[in-house]
Amino acid sequence: MKNQQVIENNKKSVVLTITGVAIMILLAVTKVVPSSKMAGYSVFVGIAFFFITEVVDRVKNFESGLRFNTIGEDLKKPGVIVWAFLPIVSGIATLVVGNLIFGGEFVAHVMGRAGSILSFDKAVLLTGQVIIAAFGEEIAYRGFFLGKGMKVFPFWICAVVSSLTFAAGHIAAGNIGIVVYDVATVFIDSLIFSVIYHKSGNCVISTFSHILGNVISIVVVLVFF
């Protein structure tokens, strides 16, 4: 009887995962029209489905993709720390190369895209916004889309599809070359966060990396550009 219940819960979890992922993809691709505001809701959908599937699966704390009590242990897993610091390098490289190719237009594009949700003129508020945004995105795209998706599909399929979806949600109006470059670099960063999650099994770790990469990039923009 207990095994039957586990099987039923697994089936429900698979259906919920596929449904949640499909909704996230549909919402994110609305950004093909840059003025669309629907894409942002994909994060809320991912967060909701993450916690719903955790309940359905009856996930124990040490098995959850969102763990605070194992941060130290997860950081010690092979390759995690190296990958966790990689977004700093990729963020700086993105800005430098973008500036070399497109001049100040690239930084202006990124600031314009991010400016819709970030308050660059208020340091305390900006810090809170960066943390909340990164945490929400990591729960949705790494904890749910990737983490739960890997129970249905192979890691690299989930990593690529989730990263394409994540990148699509960052499309903003502008010069086509700049937009393509911007989205491509977001895709690469998303793949890095996916590897971090895969290696650590904890989206708190990928969140730290995400926040660190964003903060350093913002500082570099404000100081050097």
Short mmCIF file of C-alpha atoms in Angstrom, two decimals:
data_model
loop_
_atom_site.label_atom_id
_atom_site.label_comp_id
_atom_site.label_asym_id
_atom_site.label_seq_id
_atom_site.Cartn_x
_atom_site.Cartn_y
_atom_site.Cartn_z
CA MET A 1 0.00 0.00 0.00
CA LYS A 2 2.85 2.34 0.91
CA ASN A 3 4.67 1.59 -2.37
CA GLN A 4 1.49 2.30 -4.30
CA GLN A 5 1.22 5.68 -2.59
CA VAL A 6 4.82 6.48 -3.50
CA ILE A 7 4.14 5.59 -7.15
CA GLU A 8 1.04 7.80 -7.19
CA ASN A 9 2.96 10.68 -5.65
CA ASN A 10 5.72 10.27 -8.24
CA LYS A 11 3.18 10.40 -11.05
CA LYS A 12 1.63 13.55 -9.59
CA SER A 13 5.08 15.08 -9.23
CA VAL A 14 5.95 14.37 -12.86
CA VAL A 15 2.69 15.88 -14.08
CA LEU A 16 3.18 18.94 -11.88
CA THR A 17 6.77 19.36 -13.06
CA ILE A 18 5.90 19.14 -16.75
CA THR A 19 2.94 21.48 -16.25
CA GLY A 20 4.99 24.04 -14.33
CA VAL A 21 7.87 23.94 -16.80
CA ALA A 22 5.48 24.35 -19.75
CA ILE A 23 3.84 27.39 -18.15
CA MET A 24 7.24 28.94 -17.40
CA ILE A 25 8.36 28.47 -21.00
CA LEU A 26 5.14 29.95 -22.39
CA LEU A 27 5.41 32.99 -20.12
CA ALA A 28 9.12 33.56 -20.84
CA VAL A 29 8.73 33.45 -24.63
CA THR A 30 6.22 36.31 -24.47
CA LYS A 31 9.38 38.44 -24.20
CA VAL A 32 9.72 38.00 -27.95
CA VAL A 33 7.61 41.13 -27.70
CA PRO A 34 10.05 43.09 -25.49
CA SER A 35 7.36 45.32 -24.00
CA SER A 36 5.50 42.30 -22.60
CA LYS A 37 5.38 42.11 -18.79
CA MET A 38 4.19 38.50 -18.65
CA ALA A 39 7.66 36.91 -18.66
CA GLY A 40 8.37 38.02 -15.10
CA TYR A 41 5.55 35.85 -13.82
CA SER A 42 7.50 32.75 -14.85
CA VAL A 43 9.60 33.19 -11.69
CA PHE A 44 6.51 33.21 -9.45
CA VAL A 45 5.17 30.14 -11.23
CA GLY A 46 8.48 28.32 -10.74
CA ILE A 47 8.63 29.20 -7.05
CA ALA A 48 5.04 28.03 -6.48
CA PHE A 49 5.57 24.73 -8.32
CA PHE A 50 8.85 24.13 -6.48
CA PHE A 51 7.15 24.12 -3.10
CA ILE A 52 4.09 22.24 -4.37
CA THR A 53 6.22 19.41 -5.78
CA GLU A 54 8.29 19.32 -2.59
CA VAL A 55 5.08 18.72 -0.63
CA VAL A 56 3.76 16.12 -3.08
CA ASP A 57 7.09 14.27 -3.05
CA ARG A 58 7.26 14.55 0.75
CA VAL A 59 10.85 15.67 0.38
CA LYS A 60 12.90 15.50 3.56
CA ASN A 61 14.96 18.56 4.51
CA PHE A 62 18.30 16.96 3.62
CA GLU A 63 16.95 15.99 0.17
CA SER A 64 15.47 19.38 -0.70
CA GLY A 65 16.94 21.53 -3.44
CA LEU A 66 16.67 24.48 -1.03
CA ARG A 67 18.76 23.86 2.08
CA PHE A 68 20.34 26.38 4.46
CA ASN A 69 21.64 23.89 7.03
CA THR A 70 24.01 22.13 4.60
CA ILE A 71 25.59 25.18 2.94
CA GLY A 72 29.05 24.45 4.36
CA GLU A 73 28.96 20.81 3.28
CA ASP A 74 27.63 21.66 -0.17
CA LEU A 75 30.37 24.23 -0.78
CA LYS A 76 32.95 21.52 -0.10
CA LYS A 77 31.62 19.27 -2.86
CA PRO A 78 34.06 18.83 -5.80
CA GLY A 79 34.27 21.87 -8.07
CA VAL A 80 31.51 23.86 -6.38
CA ILE A 81 33.60 26.79 -5.14
CA VAL A 82 35.43 27.17 -8.47
CA TRP A 83 32.15 27.23 -10.39
CA ALA A 84 30.55 29.52 -7.79
CA PHE A 85 33.11 32.25 -8.50
CA LEU A 86 32.98 31.84 -12.29
CA PRO A 87 30.02 34.28 -12.75
CA ILE A 88 32.29 37.07 -11.51
CA VAL A 89 34.69 36.41 -14.37
CA SER A 90 31.90 35.95 -16.92
CA GLY A 91 30.14 39.13 -15.75
CA ILE A 92 33.24 41.29 -16.09
CA ALA A 93 34.15 39.67 -19.43
CA THR A 94 30.63 40.30 -20.71
CA LEU A 95 30.89 44.02 -19.91
CA VAL A 96 34.42 44.43 -21.29
CA VAL A 97 33.75 42.58 -24.55
CA GLY A 98 30.35 44.22 -24.94
CA ASN A 99 31.92 47.63 -24.50
CA LEU A 100 34.66 46.83 -27.03
CA ILE A 101 32.14 45.68 -29.65
CA PHE A 102 29.23 48.05 -29.06
CA GLY A 103 30.73 50.88 -27.05
CA GLY A 104 28.64 52.51 -24.35
CA GLU A 105 25.44 51.31 -26.01
CA PHE A 106 25.79 47.84 -24.48
CA VAL A 107 26.11 49.07 -20.89
CA ALA A 108 23.23 51.48 -21.51
CA HIS A 109 21.13 48.57 -22.79
CA VAL A 110 21.88 46.41 -19.75
CA MET A 111 21.23 49.29 -17.35
CA GLY A 112 17.97 50.03 -19.13
CA ARG A 113 16.87 46.38 -18.95
CA ALA A 114 17.77 46.03 -15.29
CA GLY A 115 16.56 49.50 -14.39
CA SER A 116 12.94 48.38 -14.65
CA ILE A 117 13.34 46.33 -11.46
CA LEU A 118 16.43 47.80 -9.76
CA SER A 119 16.88 51.16 -8.02
CA PHE A 120 20.46 52.11 -8.89
CA ASP A 121 20.19 55.44 -7.05
CA LYS A 122 19.39 53.85 -3.67
CA ALA A 123 22.12 51.52 -2.39
CA VAL A 124 20.16 49.83 0.40
CA LEU A 125 17.11 49.24 -1.76
CA LEU A 126 19.28 48.06 -4.65
CA THR A 127 21.01 45.48 -2.41
CA GLY A 128 17.67 44.07 -1.27
CA GLN A 129 16.32 43.95 -4.82
CA VAL A 130 19.41 42.12 -6.13
CA ILE A 131 19.17 39.51 -3.36
CA ILE A 132 15.43 38.94 -3.72
CA ALA A 133 15.54 38.79 -7.53
CA ALA A 134 18.45 36.32 -7.59
CA PHE A 135 16.92 34.13 -4.88
CA GLY A 136 13.58 33.98 -6.66
CA GLU A 137 15.15 33.18 -10.02
CA GLU A 138 17.30 30.43 -8.55
CA ILE A 139 14.41 28.72 -6.77
CA ALA A 140 12.33 28.91 -9.95
CA TYR A 141 14.91 28.06 -12.62
CA ARG A 142 17.43 25.92 -10.78
CA GLY A 143 15.45 24.52 -7.85
CA PHE A 144 12.31 23.76 -9.85
CA PHE A 145 12.89 23.87 -13.62
CA LEU A 146 16.28 22.15 -13.44
CA GLY A 147 16.11 20.23 -10.16
CA LYS A 148 12.65 18.76 -10.56
CA GLY A 149 13.06 18.51 -14.33
CA MET A 150 16.07 16.20 -13.88
CA LYS A 151 13.72 13.59 -12.42
CA VAL A 152 12.08 13.42 -15.85
CA PHE A 153 14.82 14.38 -18.34
CA PRO A 154 18.67 14.23 -18.43
CA PHE A 155 20.62 17.06 -16.79
CA TRP A 156 21.96 18.69 -19.96
CA ILE A 157 18.54 18.80 -21.61
CA CYS A 158 17.10 20.48 -18.52
CA ALA A 159 20.12 22.81 -18.24
CA VAL A 160 19.94 23.95 -21.87
CA VAL A 161 16.14 24.32 -22.03
CA SER A 162 15.92 26.09 -18.66
CA SER A 163 18.77 28.42 -19.66
CA LEU A 164 17.16 29.22 -23.01
CA THR A 165 13.94 30.01 -21.18
CA PHE A 166 15.76 32.08 -18.56
CA ALA A 167 17.61 34.02 -21.26
CA ALA A 168 14.42 34.59 -23.26
CA GLY A 169 12.90 36.26 -20.22
CA HIS A 170 15.71 38.86 -20.33
CA ILE A 171 15.01 40.08 -23.86
CA ALA A 172 14.73 43.87 -24.06
CA ALA A 173 14.14 46.26 -26.93
CA GLY A 174 17.24 47.59 -28.64
CA ASN A 175 19.83 47.11 -31.37
CA ILE A 176 19.50 43.52 -32.64
CA GLY A 177 23.22 42.83 -32.26
CA ILE A 178 23.25 44.07 -28.67
CA VAL A 179 20.09 42.14 -27.81
CA VAL A 180 21.50 38.90 -29.23
CA TYR A 181 24.81 39.38 -27.40
CA ASP A 182 23.03 40.24 -24.14
CA VAL A 183 20.70 37.22 -24.30
CA ALA A 184 23.59 34.91 -25.25
CA THR A 185 25.63 35.99 -22.21
CA VAL A 186 22.60 35.53 -19.92
CA PHE A 187 22.24 32.02 -21.38
CA ILE A 188 25.89 31.24 -20.60
CA ASP A 189 25.54 32.52 -17.02
CA SER A 190 22.42 30.42 -16.61
CA LEU A 191 24.34 27.33 -17.71
CA ILE A 192 26.98 28.13 -15.09
CA PHE A 193 24.31 28.40 -12.38
CA SER A 194 22.89 25.10 -13.61
CA VAL A 195 26.25 23.37 -13.18
CA ILE A 196 26.61 24.90 -9.71
CA TYR A 197 23.19 23.55 -8.74
CA HIS A 198 23.95 20.15 -10.27
CA LYS A 199 27.21 19.87 -8.34
CA SER A 200 25.91 21.22 -5.03
CA GLY A 201 22.28 20.04 -5.17
CA ASN A 202 21.36 23.28 -3.43
CA CYS A 203 19.94 26.42 -5.04
CA VAL A 204 21.09 28.46 -2.04
CA ILE A 205 24.63 27.97 -3.36
CA SER A 206 23.67 28.99 -6.90
CA THR A 207 21.87 32.00 -5.38
CA PHE A 208 25.05 33.14 -3.61
CA SER A 209 26.91 32.82 -6.91
CA HIS A 210 24.15 34.67 -8.77
CA ILE A 211 24.16 37.52 -6.23
CA LEU A 212 27.95 37.74 -6.24
CA GLY A 213 28.08 37.90 -10.04
CA ASN A 214 25.37 40.56 -10.21
CA VAL A 215 26.87 42.72 -7.45
CA ILE A 216 30.37 42.70 -8.96
CA SER A 217 28.94 43.51 -12.40
CA ILE A 218 26.92 46.43 -10.98
CA VAL A 219 29.98 47.76 -9.14
CA VAL A 220 32.12 47.50 -12.29
CA VAL A 221 29.46 49.36 -14.30
CA LEU A 222 29.07 52.14 -11.72
CA VAL A 223 32.84 52.57 -11.20
CA PHE A 224 34.31 52.03 -14.66
CA PHE A 225 31.53 52.70 -17.16
#
